[in-house]
Amino acid sequence: YFRYTDDTLRELAKKLKERTAELKEKAIDPYATSPEVTPPVSKSCVFLSPDRRYIAWLTVVAVAYNYNVWFCPARLAFPYHNDTANRFWIFFDVLSDVVNVVDIIIWQPRLQFVKAGDIIVSDKIDMASILPFDLLCLQFGFSSIYRLNRFLRIESFFEFSDRLESIMAKAYIWRVARTTGYLLYMLHLNACAYYVASVHQGLATTTWVYDGEGTAYIRCYYYAVRSLINIGGLPEPVTTFEITFQMANFFIGVFVFSSLIGQMRDVIGAATAGQTYFRASMDGCVEYMNTYTIPKLCQNRVRMWYNYTWAAQGMLDESELLDKMPLVMRTAIAVDINLATFQKIALFQGCDQQMLVDMLLRLKSIIYLPGDFVVKKGDIGKEMYIIKSGAVQVVGGPDNSIVFVTLKAGCVFGEISLLQSAKDGGNRRTANVKAHGFANLFVLEKKDLFDILVHYPESQKVLARKGRKLTKAKGPAGAKPEEKPKGMALFGQKPPTPKLLKAFGNFRKGGVMDKLKVKPLH
Ligand SMILES: Nc1nc2c(ncn2[C@@H]2O[C@@H]3COP(=O)(O)O[C@H]3[C@H]2O)c(=O)[nH]1
C-alpha cells in the first residue's frame, strides 16, 4: 500500500479524471470499454427453451442413435449378415446416417442462429461421428465395425433426454424408463460378448459355452441376465478363459449393474419423496398428539388438515420450495399465479404495480378447515388475508350463528385492524371471521406490509385513505363492494331485522364499531 505516495495517487486520480472526461466527450460509457467476451459454453450446459418441434426432431435423432448402439454390437457378434438381411441393414444404416447428417449440418447451425446469445460450440466430435468409414466395406466386406464412430454422438441422446425431462410433468417416468434402458443395454452387450466368447471357445465344446441350440440371441441374453444379476445356477466355467470371463461378469454385475439398480431405486425414491415426507410429518404429528393425549376431536381435525392440504396443493409448505429459487423466478411464478387476482382487489386499486409484486412475494399460503376461526374480534390484528379459494364468513351473534357476509375467492379481509393506527386503539379485530368450508388463504403480515409501504409513499397514502374510509364506514371490506347489496351494510344478503339493528346499530353510519370496541358484540 505504502509504495504509492500522495503524489502518485494524485497523479492517478488526475489521469482517471481526464480519461473519464475524454470518454464522456466521445459518449462512451467508461464501464463498457472492454470488449464483450462471451465465454465458450459447452454443449451440455446450453439450455434452450423447450421448443417442441426441436424435441420431436431430437426424438428422431435419438432413435437413429439407438439403432446404431444396439444393432452394431449385435451385428458384430451374431451371424446376422447375409445377402437378404444386408439389404435391410444398408437401408437402415443409410437412413440413420441421413438423420445424423441433417441434424449436424442443418439443425445445429440453425439453432445457433435461432438462439442468438446461446452459443452452441460446433462439435468436432459430431463431425467425426458421421465420417463414412462404411466405404471400407467395399474393400473389406460388409461389417458393422466401420460404423462404431456413430457411437460418438452420445451427446445427442443426452440432449434429447434432458429436454424431454424438462417438458414432462412427471419426469421420473422417463428417468425410470431411461435407467431400465441402461440396464437392458448392459445385458445386451453382455449377451453379445458371451456369444463371441462361445464362438471363440467353439460352440457346444464345453458345458459353459452356448451350445448353438434355439435362438442364439435369446439364449445368450438369458445367460447375461443370470450372470449379471448374480442369480446363480450357471453352468460351471471349465477353461481359464471361461473362468476369467465369468469372473469379469460377476464383477461387472456387482459394481456396475448393482449401481444402476441403486440408481433406479433413487429415481423412484425421489419421485415419491414428497409423499414420504408428508406421511412422515403426519405420523410424527399423530405420535406427538398421542403422547400428550390430545382429545380425539382435535386429533381428527389435525389429520383432516394434513390430508386436505396434501390433496389440495401436493405439499405441506409451498414456501419451502419457493425459497430455494432465485428471486427472479419466484417473482415470475408469483406474478403469473396471483397478480391478475390482486389487480382486481378494490383495496389495492390505485396502488403501485411494483408494490403489488413485492406483496405477492411475501404472501404465505395457509389452509383453514371448515368452521375454523381465522380472526377473532378484539384480537390484535397482525396480518391480513386474501382468499385464494373457498370462502369465509363474517359472523356474529351470541353463538356466532349470524352470518353478516360471505367473502369468496379474491376478497380481502383482516385489513381494517391493520390500516388503523394502534394509538387510537384501532389495531383490534372488528369482527369474527370463520372459514366456510375449506378455505385456502394468503396471509400478508403487518410487518411485511409496512416494510413494503415504506418504499411506496404514494400507495401508502392511498391505503391510509382507504383504511380511514373503512374505519369510518365500519362496513364490509370485500374486494368488490357491489358484492354486498347497498344498504345492507354488514348484514350480508338478508336485510337486517329490527332486532339485529338494535343490537348492532347501523354499521355504515359509524358509531356502532366504536360501541363494539368498548362493548364486545357477543
Ligand atoms: N367490521 C367489519 N368487518 C368486516 C365486514 N366485512 C368484512 N369484514 C372483515 O372482517 C375483518 C375482521 O378483522 P379486521 O377488523 O382486521 O378486518 C375486518 C374486515 O376485513 C364488515 O361488514 N364489518
Coordinates of C-alpha atoms and ligand atoms in Angstrom, one line a residue:
Y1 CA 0.0 0.0 0.0
F2 CA 2.6 2.5 1.0
R3 CA 4.5 2.3 -2.3
Y4 CA 2.1 4.9 -3.5
T5 CA 2.9 8.3 -2.3
D6 CA 0.2 11.0 -2.2
D7 CA 1.7 12.5 -5.3
T8 CA 1.3 9.2 -7.2
L9 CA -2.3 8.9 -6.1
R10 CA -3.0 12.4 -7.1
E11 CA -1.4 11.7 -10.4
L12 CA -3.6 8.6 -10.9
A13 CA -6.7 10.5 -9.9
K14 CA -5.9 13.2 -12.4
K15 CA -5.4 10.7 -15.2
L16 CA -8.6 8.9 -14.3
K17 CA -10.5 12.2 -14.4
E18 CA -9.0 13.1 -17.8
R19 CA -9.8 9.7 -19.2
T20 CA -13.4 9.8 -17.9
A21 CA -13.8 13.3 -19.4
E22 CA -12.4 12.0 -22.7
L23 CA -14.8 9.1 -22.8
K24 CA -17.7 11.3 -21.9
E25 CA -16.9 13.6 -24.8
K26 CA -17.0 10.6 -27.1
A27 CA -20.2 9.5 -25.4
I28 CA -18.7 6.2 -24.3
D29 CA -19.7 4.6 -21.1
P30 CA -16.4 4.2 -19.1
Y31 CA -17.7 0.8 -17.8
A32 CA -18.3 -0.6 -21.2
T33 CA -15.0 0.0 -22.9
S34 CA -13.7 -3.5 -22.6
P35 CA -14.9 -5.7 -25.5
E36 CA -17.7 -8.0 -24.6
V37 CA -16.3 -11.5 -24.1
T38 CA -18.7 -14.4 -24.1
P39 CA -17.2 -17.4 -22.5
P40 CA -17.4 -20.6 -24.5
V41 CA -20.3 -22.7 -23.3
S42 CA -20.1 -26.5 -23.5
K43 CA -22.9 -28.0 -25.5
S44 CA -24.3 -29.9 -22.5
C45 CA -24.5 -26.6 -20.5
V46 CA -26.6 -24.8 -23.0
F47 CA -30.2 -24.7 -22.0
L48 CA -32.5 -23.7 -24.8
S49 CA -36.2 -23.1 -24.3
P50 CA -38.2 -26.3 -24.8
D51 CA -39.2 -25.9 -28.4
R52 CA -41.4 -28.9 -29.0
R53 CA -40.6 -29.2 -32.7
Y54 CA -36.9 -29.4 -31.8
I55 CA -37.7 -32.1 -29.2
A56 CA -39.6 -34.0 -31.8
W57 CA -36.6 -33.8 -34.1
L58 CA -34.3 -34.9 -31.3
T59 CA -36.5 -37.9 -30.8
V60 CA -35.8 -38.9 -34.3
V61 CA -32.0 -38.4 -33.7
A62 CA -32.2 -40.4 -30.5
V63 CA -33.9 -43.3 -32.4
A64 CA -31.2 -43.2 -35.0
Y65 CA -28.5 -43.2 -32.3
N66 CA -30.2 -46.1 -30.5
Y67 CA -30.4 -48.0 -33.8
N68 CA -26.6 -47.8 -34.1
V69 CA -25.7 -48.5 -30.5
W70 CA -28.0 -51.5 -30.2
F71 CA -27.6 -53.1 -33.6
C72 CA -23.9 -52.6 -34.4
P73 CA -22.7 -54.8 -31.5
A74 CA -25.4 -57.4 -32.2
R75 CA -24.4 -57.5 -35.9
L76 CA -20.8 -57.7 -35.0
A77 CA -21.3 -60.6 -32.5
F78 CA -24.1 -62.7 -34.0
P79 CA -24.2 -64.0 -37.6
Y80 CA -26.8 -61.6 -38.7
H81 CA -25.2 -60.6 -42.0
N82 CA -26.4 -62.4 -45.1
D83 CA -27.5 -61.5 -48.6
T84 CA -31.2 -61.0 -47.7
A85 CA -30.6 -59.2 -44.4
N86 CA -27.8 -57.0 -45.7
R87 CA -30.2 -55.1 -47.9
F88 CA -32.3 -54.1 -44.9
W89 CA -29.2 -53.3 -42.9
I90 CA -27.9 -51.0 -45.6
F91 CA -31.3 -49.3 -45.9
F92 CA -31.5 -48.6 -42.1
D93 CA -27.8 -47.6 -41.9
V94 CA -28.3 -45.0 -44.7
L95 CA -31.5 -43.8 -43.1
S96 CA -29.8 -43.3 -39.7
D97 CA -26.9 -41.5 -41.4
V98 CA -29.2 -39.2 -43.2
V99 CA -30.8 -38.2 -39.9
N100 CA -27.4 -37.6 -38.4
V101 CA -26.2 -35.5 -41.3
V102 CA -29.4 -33.5 -41.4
D103 CA -29.0 -32.9 -37.6
I104 CA -25.4 -31.8 -37.8
I105 CA -25.5 -29.8 -41.0
I106 CA -29.0 -28.3 -40.8
W107 CA -30.4 -28.3 -37.3
Q108 CA -27.4 -27.5 -35.2
P109 CA -26.3 -24.4 -37.2
R110 CA -29.9 -23.2 -37.3
L111 CA -30.1 -23.4 -33.6
Q112 CA -27.1 -21.2 -33.3
F113 CA -29.0 -18.6 -35.4
V114 CA -32.3 -19.0 -33.7
K115 CA -30.9 -18.9 -30.1
A116 CA -28.6 -15.9 -30.6
G117 CA -26.8 -15.5 -27.3
D118 CA -26.7 -19.2 -26.5
I119 CA -23.6 -20.4 -28.2
I120 CA -23.5 -23.9 -29.4
V121 CA -19.9 -24.7 -30.0
S122 CA -19.7 -26.6 -33.2
D123 CA -18.7 -30.0 -32.2
K124 CA -15.8 -31.7 -33.8
I125 CA -17.0 -35.0 -32.3
D126 CA -20.2 -34.6 -34.2
M127 CA -18.3 -34.4 -37.4
A128 CA -16.1 -37.4 -36.6
S129 CA -19.3 -39.4 -35.9
I130 CA -20.5 -39.1 -39.5
L131 CA -17.3 -39.9 -41.2
P132 CA -18.3 -42.6 -43.7
F133 CA -15.9 -45.3 -42.7
D134 CA -18.6 -47.7 -44.1
L135 CA -17.0 -47.1 -47.5
L136 CA -14.3 -49.5 -46.4
C137 CA -16.9 -52.2 -46.7
L138 CA -16.4 -52.0 -50.5
Q139 CA -12.8 -53.1 -49.9
F140 CA -13.0 -55.4 -46.9
G141 CA -16.6 -56.8 -46.9
F142 CA -19.8 -55.7 -45.2
S143 CA -19.4 -55.3 -41.4
S144 CA -20.9 -53.0 -38.8
I145 CA -17.4 -52.4 -37.3
Y146 CA -17.0 -49.4 -39.6
R147 CA -20.0 -47.8 -38.0
L148 CA -18.6 -47.7 -34.5
N149 CA -17.8 -44.0 -34.8
R150 CA -21.6 -43.3 -34.8
F151 CA -21.5 -44.1 -31.1
L152 CA -19.7 -40.8 -30.6
R153 CA -23.0 -38.9 -30.9
I154 CA -23.9 -39.8 -27.3
E155 CA -24.4 -36.1 -26.6
S156 CA -27.4 -36.0 -28.9
F157 CA -29.0 -38.7 -26.8
F158 CA -28.4 -36.9 -23.6
E159 CA -29.7 -33.7 -25.1
F160 CA -32.8 -35.5 -26.1
S161 CA -33.1 -36.9 -22.6
D162 CA -32.6 -33.6 -20.8
R163 CA -35.1 -31.8 -23.0
L164 CA -37.7 -34.5 -22.7
E165 CA -37.3 -34.4 -18.9
S166 CA -37.7 -30.6 -18.9
I167 CA -41.1 -30.7 -20.6
M168 CA -42.5 -33.7 -18.9
A169 CA -44.9 -33.2 -16.0
K170 CA -43.8 -36.4 -14.4
A171 CA -40.1 -36.6 -15.4
Y172 CA -39.5 -39.6 -13.2
I173 CA -41.4 -41.8 -15.6
W174 CA -38.8 -41.0 -18.3
R175 CA -35.9 -41.4 -15.7
V176 CA -37.1 -44.9 -14.8
A177 CA -37.5 -45.8 -18.4
R178 CA -34.0 -44.5 -19.2
T179 CA -32.4 -46.3 -16.4
T180 CA -34.2 -49.5 -17.4
G181 CA -32.9 -48.9 -20.9
Y182 CA -29.3 -48.7 -19.5
L183 CA -29.8 -52.0 -17.6
L184 CA -31.2 -53.7 -20.7
Y185 CA -28.3 -52.3 -22.8
M186 CA -25.7 -53.7 -20.4
L187 CA -27.3 -57.1 -20.6
H188 CA -27.4 -56.7 -24.4
L189 CA -23.7 -56.1 -24.6
N190 CA -23.1 -58.9 -22.3
A191 CA -25.1 -61.3 -24.4
C192 CA -23.1 -60.2 -27.4
A193 CA -19.8 -60.8 -25.5
Y194 CA -21.0 -64.2 -24.3
Y195 CA -21.8 -65.3 -27.9
V196 CA -18.4 -64.1 -29.1
A197 CA -16.7 -65.9 -26.2
S198 CA -18.7 -69.1 -27.1
V199 CA -17.7 -68.9 -30.7
H200 CA -14.1 -68.3 -29.7
Q201 CA -14.2 -71.4 -27.5
G202 CA -16.2 -73.4 -30.0
L203 CA -20.0 -73.7 -29.8
A204 CA -21.1 -76.7 -27.6
T205 CA -17.4 -77.6 -26.9
T206 CA -17.9 -77.3 -23.1
T207 CA -20.8 -77.2 -20.7
W208 CA -20.3 -73.4 -20.1
V209 CA -20.4 -72.1 -23.7
Y210 CA -23.6 -71.5 -25.8
D211 CA -24.5 -74.8 -27.4
G212 CA -25.9 -73.5 -30.6
E213 CA -29.4 -74.6 -29.8
G214 CA -32.6 -72.4 -30.1
T215 CA -32.5 -68.7 -30.9
A216 CA -28.9 -67.6 -30.2
Y217 CA -29.7 -64.1 -29.1
I218 CA -32.4 -65.1 -26.6
R219 CA -30.2 -67.9 -25.1
C220 CA -27.3 -65.5 -24.7
Y221 CA -29.4 -62.8 -23.2
Y222 CA -30.8 -65.3 -20.8
Y223 CA -27.2 -66.2 -19.8
A224 CA -26.4 -62.5 -19.4
V225 CA -29.4 -61.9 -17.1
R226 CA -28.5 -64.8 -14.8
S227 CA -24.8 -63.9 -14.8
L228 CA -25.0 -60.1 -14.3
I229 CA -27.8 -60.2 -11.8
N230 CA -25.9 -63.0 -10.0
I231 CA -29.0 -65.2 -9.9
G232 CA -26.7 -68.2 -10.0
G233 CA -27.5 -71.7 -11.4
L234 CA -25.0 -71.1 -14.2
P235 CA -23.0 -73.9 -15.7
E236 CA -19.5 -74.1 -14.2
P237 CA -16.8 -72.5 -16.4
V238 CA -14.2 -75.0 -17.3
T239 CA -11.3 -73.4 -19.1
T240 CA -9.2 -70.5 -17.8
F241 CA -10.7 -68.3 -20.4
E242 CA -14.2 -69.2 -19.3
I243 CA -13.4 -68.7 -15.6
T244 CA -11.9 -65.2 -16.4
F245 CA -14.9 -64.3 -18.4
Q246 CA -17.3 -65.5 -15.8
M247 CA -15.4 -63.6 -13.0
A248 CA -15.4 -60.4 -15.0
N249 CA -19.1 -60.8 -15.4
F250 CA -19.6 -61.2 -11.7
F251 CA -17.6 -58.1 -11.0
I252 CA -19.5 -56.1 -13.6
G253 CA -22.7 -57.4 -12.1
V254 CA -21.7 -56.3 -8.6
F255 CA -20.2 -52.9 -9.3
V256 CA -21.9 -51.6 -12.4
F257 CA -25.1 -53.4 -12.6
S258 CA -25.9 -53.0 -8.9
S259 CA -25.2 -49.3 -9.0
L260 CA -27.6 -49.0 -11.9
I261 CA -30.2 -50.8 -9.9
G262 CA -29.4 -48.5 -7.0
Q263 CA -29.9 -45.5 -9.3
M264 CA -33.3 -46.9 -10.2
R265 CA -34.2 -47.0 -6.5
D266 CA -33.1 -43.4 -6.1
V267 CA -35.2 -42.3 -9.1
I268 CA -38.3 -44.0 -7.7
G269 CA -37.4 -42.7 -4.2
A270 CA -37.1 -39.2 -5.5
A271 CA -40.4 -39.4 -7.3
T272 CA -42.2 -40.4 -4.1
A273 CA -40.2 -38.3 -1.8
G274 CA -43.0 -35.7 -1.4
Q275 CA -45.4 -38.5 -0.4
T276 CA -42.9 -40.0 2.0
Y277 CA -42.2 -36.6 3.6
F278 CA -46.0 -36.0 4.0
R279 CA -46.5 -39.4 5.6
A280 CA -43.5 -38.9 8.0
S281 CA -44.7 -35.4 9.1
M282 CA -48.3 -36.7 9.6
D283 CA -47.1 -39.8 11.5
G284 CA -44.8 -37.7 13.7
C285 CA -47.6 -35.3 14.5
V286 CA -50.1 -38.1 15.3
E287 CA -47.5 -39.7 17.6
Y288 CA -46.9 -36.4 19.3
M289 CA -50.6 -35.9 19.8
N290 CA -50.9 -39.4 21.3
T291 CA -48.0 -38.8 23.6
Y292 CA -49.8 -35.8 25.0
T293 CA -53.2 -37.4 24.9
I294 CA -54.7 -34.7 22.8
P295 CA -58.5 -35.2 22.5
K296 CA -59.7 -37.3 19.6
L297 CA -61.7 -34.4 18.1
C298 CA -58.7 -32.2 17.9
Q299 CA -56.6 -35.0 16.5
N300 CA -59.1 -35.7 13.8
R301 CA -59.1 -32.0 12.8
V302 CA -55.3 -32.1 12.6
R303 CA -55.4 -35.2 10.4
M304 CA -58.1 -33.6 8.3
W305 CA -55.8 -30.5 7.8
Y306 CA -52.9 -32.7 6.7
N307 CA -55.0 -34.7 4.3
Y308 CA -56.7 -31.7 2.8
T309 CA -53.5 -29.7 2.4
W310 CA -51.8 -32.6 0.7
A311 CA -54.7 -33.2 -1.6
A312 CA -55.1 -29.5 -2.4
Q313 CA -51.6 -28.5 -3.1
G314 CA -49.5 -31.6 -3.1
M315 CA -47.1 -30.2 -0.5
L316 CA -47.4 -29.0 3.1
D317 CA -45.4 -25.8 2.8
E318 CA -45.1 -24.1 -0.6
S319 CA -42.6 -21.6 0.7
E320 CA -40.1 -24.4 1.4
L321 CA -39.9 -25.0 -2.4
L322 CA -40.1 -21.4 -3.5
D323 CA -37.4 -20.2 -1.0
K324 CA -34.8 -22.2 -2.9
M325 CA -35.5 -20.3 -6.1
P326 CA -33.8 -17.2 -7.2
L327 CA -35.8 -14.0 -6.7
V328 CA -36.5 -13.5 -10.4
M329 CA -38.1 -17.0 -10.7
R330 CA -40.1 -16.5 -7.6
T331 CA -41.4 -13.2 -8.9
A332 CA -42.2 -14.8 -12.3
I333 CA -44.2 -17.5 -10.6
A334 CA -46.0 -15.2 -8.1
V335 CA -46.9 -12.7 -10.8
D336 CA -48.1 -15.5 -13.1
I337 CA -50.3 -17.1 -10.5
N338 CA -51.7 -14.1 -8.5
L339 CA -51.1 -10.7 -10.0
A340 CA -54.3 -10.7 -12.0
T341 CA -56.3 -11.5 -8.9
F342 CA -54.5 -8.8 -6.9
Q343 CA -55.1 -6.2 -9.5
K344 CA -58.9 -6.7 -9.2
I345 CA -58.9 -6.2 -5.4
A346 CA -60.6 -2.9 -4.7
L347 CA -58.4 -2.1 -1.7
F348 CA -55.3 -2.2 -3.9
Q349 CA -56.7 -0.2 -6.8
G350 CA -54.6 2.9 -7.4
C351 CA -51.6 1.3 -5.7
D352 CA -48.2 1.0 -7.4
Q353 CA -47.9 -2.2 -9.5
Q354 CA -44.4 -2.9 -8.3
M355 CA -45.8 -2.7 -4.7
L356 CA -48.3 -5.4 -5.6
V357 CA -45.5 -7.6 -6.9
D358 CA -43.5 -7.0 -3.7
M359 CA -46.5 -8.0 -1.7
L360 CA -47.0 -11.2 -3.8
L361 CA -43.6 -12.3 -2.8
R362 CA -44.3 -12.0 0.9
L363 CA -47.6 -14.0 0.8
K364 CA -47.8 -17.2 2.7
S365 CA -50.4 -19.8 1.8
I366 CA -52.4 -21.3 4.6
I367 CA -55.4 -23.7 4.7
Y368 CA -58.3 -23.4 7.2
L369 CA -60.7 -26.2 8.0
P370 CA -64.5 -25.7 7.9
G371 CA -65.6 -23.8 11.0
D372 CA -62.0 -22.6 12.0
F373 CA -61.9 -19.0 13.2
V374 CA -59.4 -17.1 11.1
V375 CA -59.7 -13.9 13.1
K376 CA -61.4 -13.3 16.5
K377 CA -63.0 -10.0 17.3
G378 CA -60.9 -8.0 19.8
D379 CA -57.6 -9.7 19.0
I380 CA -54.7 -7.6 17.8
G381 CA -54.5 -7.6 14.0
K382 CA -51.1 -8.8 12.9
E383 CA -51.9 -9.9 9.4
M384 CA -54.4 -9.5 6.6
Y385 CA -55.8 -12.2 4.3
I386 CA -56.6 -12.7 0.7
I387 CA -58.9 -15.6 -0.2
K388 CA -57.2 -17.9 -2.7
S389 CA -60.0 -20.4 -2.8
G390 CA -63.0 -21.3 -0.7
A391 CA -65.0 -18.8 1.3
V392 CA -65.0 -17.2 4.8
Q393 CA -67.9 -15.7 6.7
V394 CA -68.0 -12.6 8.9
V395 CA -70.1 -13.9 11.8
G396 CA -71.5 -12.5 15.0
G397 CA -74.4 -13.0 17.4
P398 CA -74.4 -14.9 20.7
D399 CA -73.1 -18.1 19.3
N400 CA -71.7 -16.7 16.1
S401 CA -74.7 -18.0 14.2
I402 CA -75.4 -14.8 12.4
V403 CA -73.6 -14.6 9.1
F404 CA -73.1 -10.9 8.1
V405 CA -71.4 -11.6 4.9
T406 CA -69.7 -14.4 3.0
L407 CA -66.5 -13.5 1.3
K408 CA -65.3 -15.5 -1.7
A409 CA -62.1 -16.0 -3.7
G410 CA -60.3 -12.8 -4.4
C411 CA -61.7 -10.9 -1.4
V412 CA -59.5 -9.3 1.3
F413 CA -60.3 -9.3 5.0
G414 CA -58.5 -8.5 8.2
E415 CA -57.2 -5.2 6.8
I416 CA -59.2 -2.9 9.0
S417 CA -57.2 -3.5 12.1
L418 CA -54.0 -3.3 10.1
L419 CA -54.7 0.0 8.5
Q420 CA -55.8 1.7 11.7
S421 CA -53.1 3.1 14.0
A422 CA -52.6 1.5 17.3
K423 CA -52.8 4.8 19.1
D424 CA -56.5 5.1 18.6
G425 CA -56.8 1.5 19.9
G426 CA -57.8 0.7 16.4
N427 CA -55.5 -2.2 15.8
R428 CA -58.1 -4.7 17.2
R429 CA -60.1 -7.0 15.0
T430 CA -63.5 -5.6 14.4
A431 CA -65.3 -8.9 13.7
N432 CA -65.1 -12.6 13.8
V433 CA -64.2 -14.3 10.6
K434 CA -64.8 -18.0 10.2
A435 CA -63.8 -20.5 7.4
H436 CA -66.9 -21.6 5.5
G437 CA -65.8 -25.0 4.1
F438 CA -62.1 -25.4 3.4
A439 CA -60.5 -22.0 2.8
N440 CA -57.2 -21.6 1.2
L441 CA -55.9 -18.1 2.2
F442 CA -52.9 -15.9 1.5
V443 CA -51.6 -14.3 4.6
L444 CA -49.7 -11.0 4.5
E445 CA -48.1 -10.0 7.7
K446 CA -48.5 -6.4 9.0
K447 CA -44.7 -6.1 9.3
D448 CA -44.2 -7.2 5.7
L449 CA -46.9 -4.8 4.5
F450 CA -45.4 -1.9 6.3
D451 CA -41.9 -2.8 5.2
I452 CA -43.1 -2.6 1.6
L453 CA -45.1 0.6 2.1
V454 CA -42.0 2.5 3.2
H455 CA -40.8 2.3 -0.4
Y456 CA -44.1 3.4 -1.9
P457 CA -45.3 6.6 -0.2
E458 CA -48.0 7.2 -2.8
S459 CA -49.5 3.8 -2.3
Q460 CA -49.2 4.3 1.4
K461 CA -51.3 7.4 1.1
V462 CA -53.9 5.5 -1.0
L463 CA -54.1 2.7 1.5
A464 CA -54.3 5.0 4.5
R465 CA -57.1 6.9 2.9
K466 CA -59.0 3.6 2.2
G467 CA -58.2 2.5 5.7
R468 CA -59.8 5.7 7.2
K469 CA -62.8 5.2 4.9
L470 CA -63.2 1.6 6.1
T471 CA -62.9 2.6 9.7
K472 CA -65.4 5.3 9.3
A473 CA -67.8 3.2 7.4
K474 CA -67.1 0.2 9.5
G475 CA -68.6 -1.6 6.6
P476 CA -67.6 -4.7 4.8
A477 CA -64.2 -5.0 3.4
G478 CA -64.7 -7.2 0.3
A479 CA -62.8 -7.0 -2.9
K480 CA -65.9 -5.8 -4.8
P481 CA -68.2 -3.6 -2.8
E482 CA -71.0 -4.5 -5.1
E483 CA -70.9 -8.0 -3.6
K484 CA -72.9 -6.5 -0.8
P485 CA -76.3 -5.2 -1.7
K486 CA -76.5 -1.5 -1.0
G487 CA -78.0 -0.5 2.4
M488 CA -77.4 -3.9 3.9
A489 CA -74.0 -3.0 5.3
L490 CA -72.5 -5.7 7.4
F491 CA -75.6 -7.8 7.5
G492 CA -74.9 -9.9 4.3
Q493 CA -77.6 -11.0 1.9
K494 CA -80.6 -10.6 4.1
P495 CA -81.8 -7.2 5.3
P496 CA -81.2 -6.9 9.0
T497 CA -84.1 -7.4 11.2
P498 CA -85.0 -4.6 13.6
K499 CA -83.8 -6.8 16.4
L500 CA -80.4 -7.0 14.8
L501 CA -80.2 -3.4 14.1
K502 CA -81.0 -2.6 17.6
A503 CA -78.3 -5.0 18.8
F504 CA -75.6 -3.7 16.4
G505 CA -76.7 -0.3 15.3
N506 CA -76.2 0.8 11.8
F507 CA -72.7 -0.2 10.7
R508 CA -72.5 2.1 7.8
K509 CA -73.3 5.2 9.7
G510 CA -70.5 4.6 12.1
G511 CA -70.8 4.7 15.8
V512 CA -71.6 1.0 16.2
M513 CA -68.0 -0.1 15.8
D514 CA -66.9 2.4 18.4
K515 CA -69.5 1.0 20.7
L516 CA -68.3 -2.5 19.8
K517 CA -64.8 -1.6 20.7
V518 CA -65.8 -0.9 24.2
K519 CA -68.6 -3.3 24.5
P520 CA -67.9 -6.6 22.7
L521 CA -70.5 -7.8 20.3
H522 CA -71.2 -11.1 22.0
Ligands
LIG1 N1 -66.2 -4.8 10.8 C1 -66.4 -5.4 9.7 N2 -65.5 -6.2 9.2 C2 -65.8 -6.8 8.1 C3 -67.0 -6.7 7.4 N3 -67.0 -7.4 6.3 C4 -65.8 -8.0 6.3 N4 -65.0 -7.6 7.3 C5 -63.7 -8.1 7.6 O1 -63.6 -8.8 8.9 C6 -62.4 -8.4 9.4 C7 -62.1 -8.6 10.9 O2 -60.8 -8.2 11.2 P1 -60.4 -6.7 10.9 O3 -61.1 -5.8 11.7 O4 -58.9 -6.6 10.8 O5 -60.9 -6.5 9.4 C8 -62.2 -6.9 9.1 C9 -62.7 -6.9 7.7 O6 -61.7 -7.1 6.8 C10 -68.0 -5.8 8.0 O7 -69.1 -5.6 7.4 N5 -67.6 -5.2 9.1

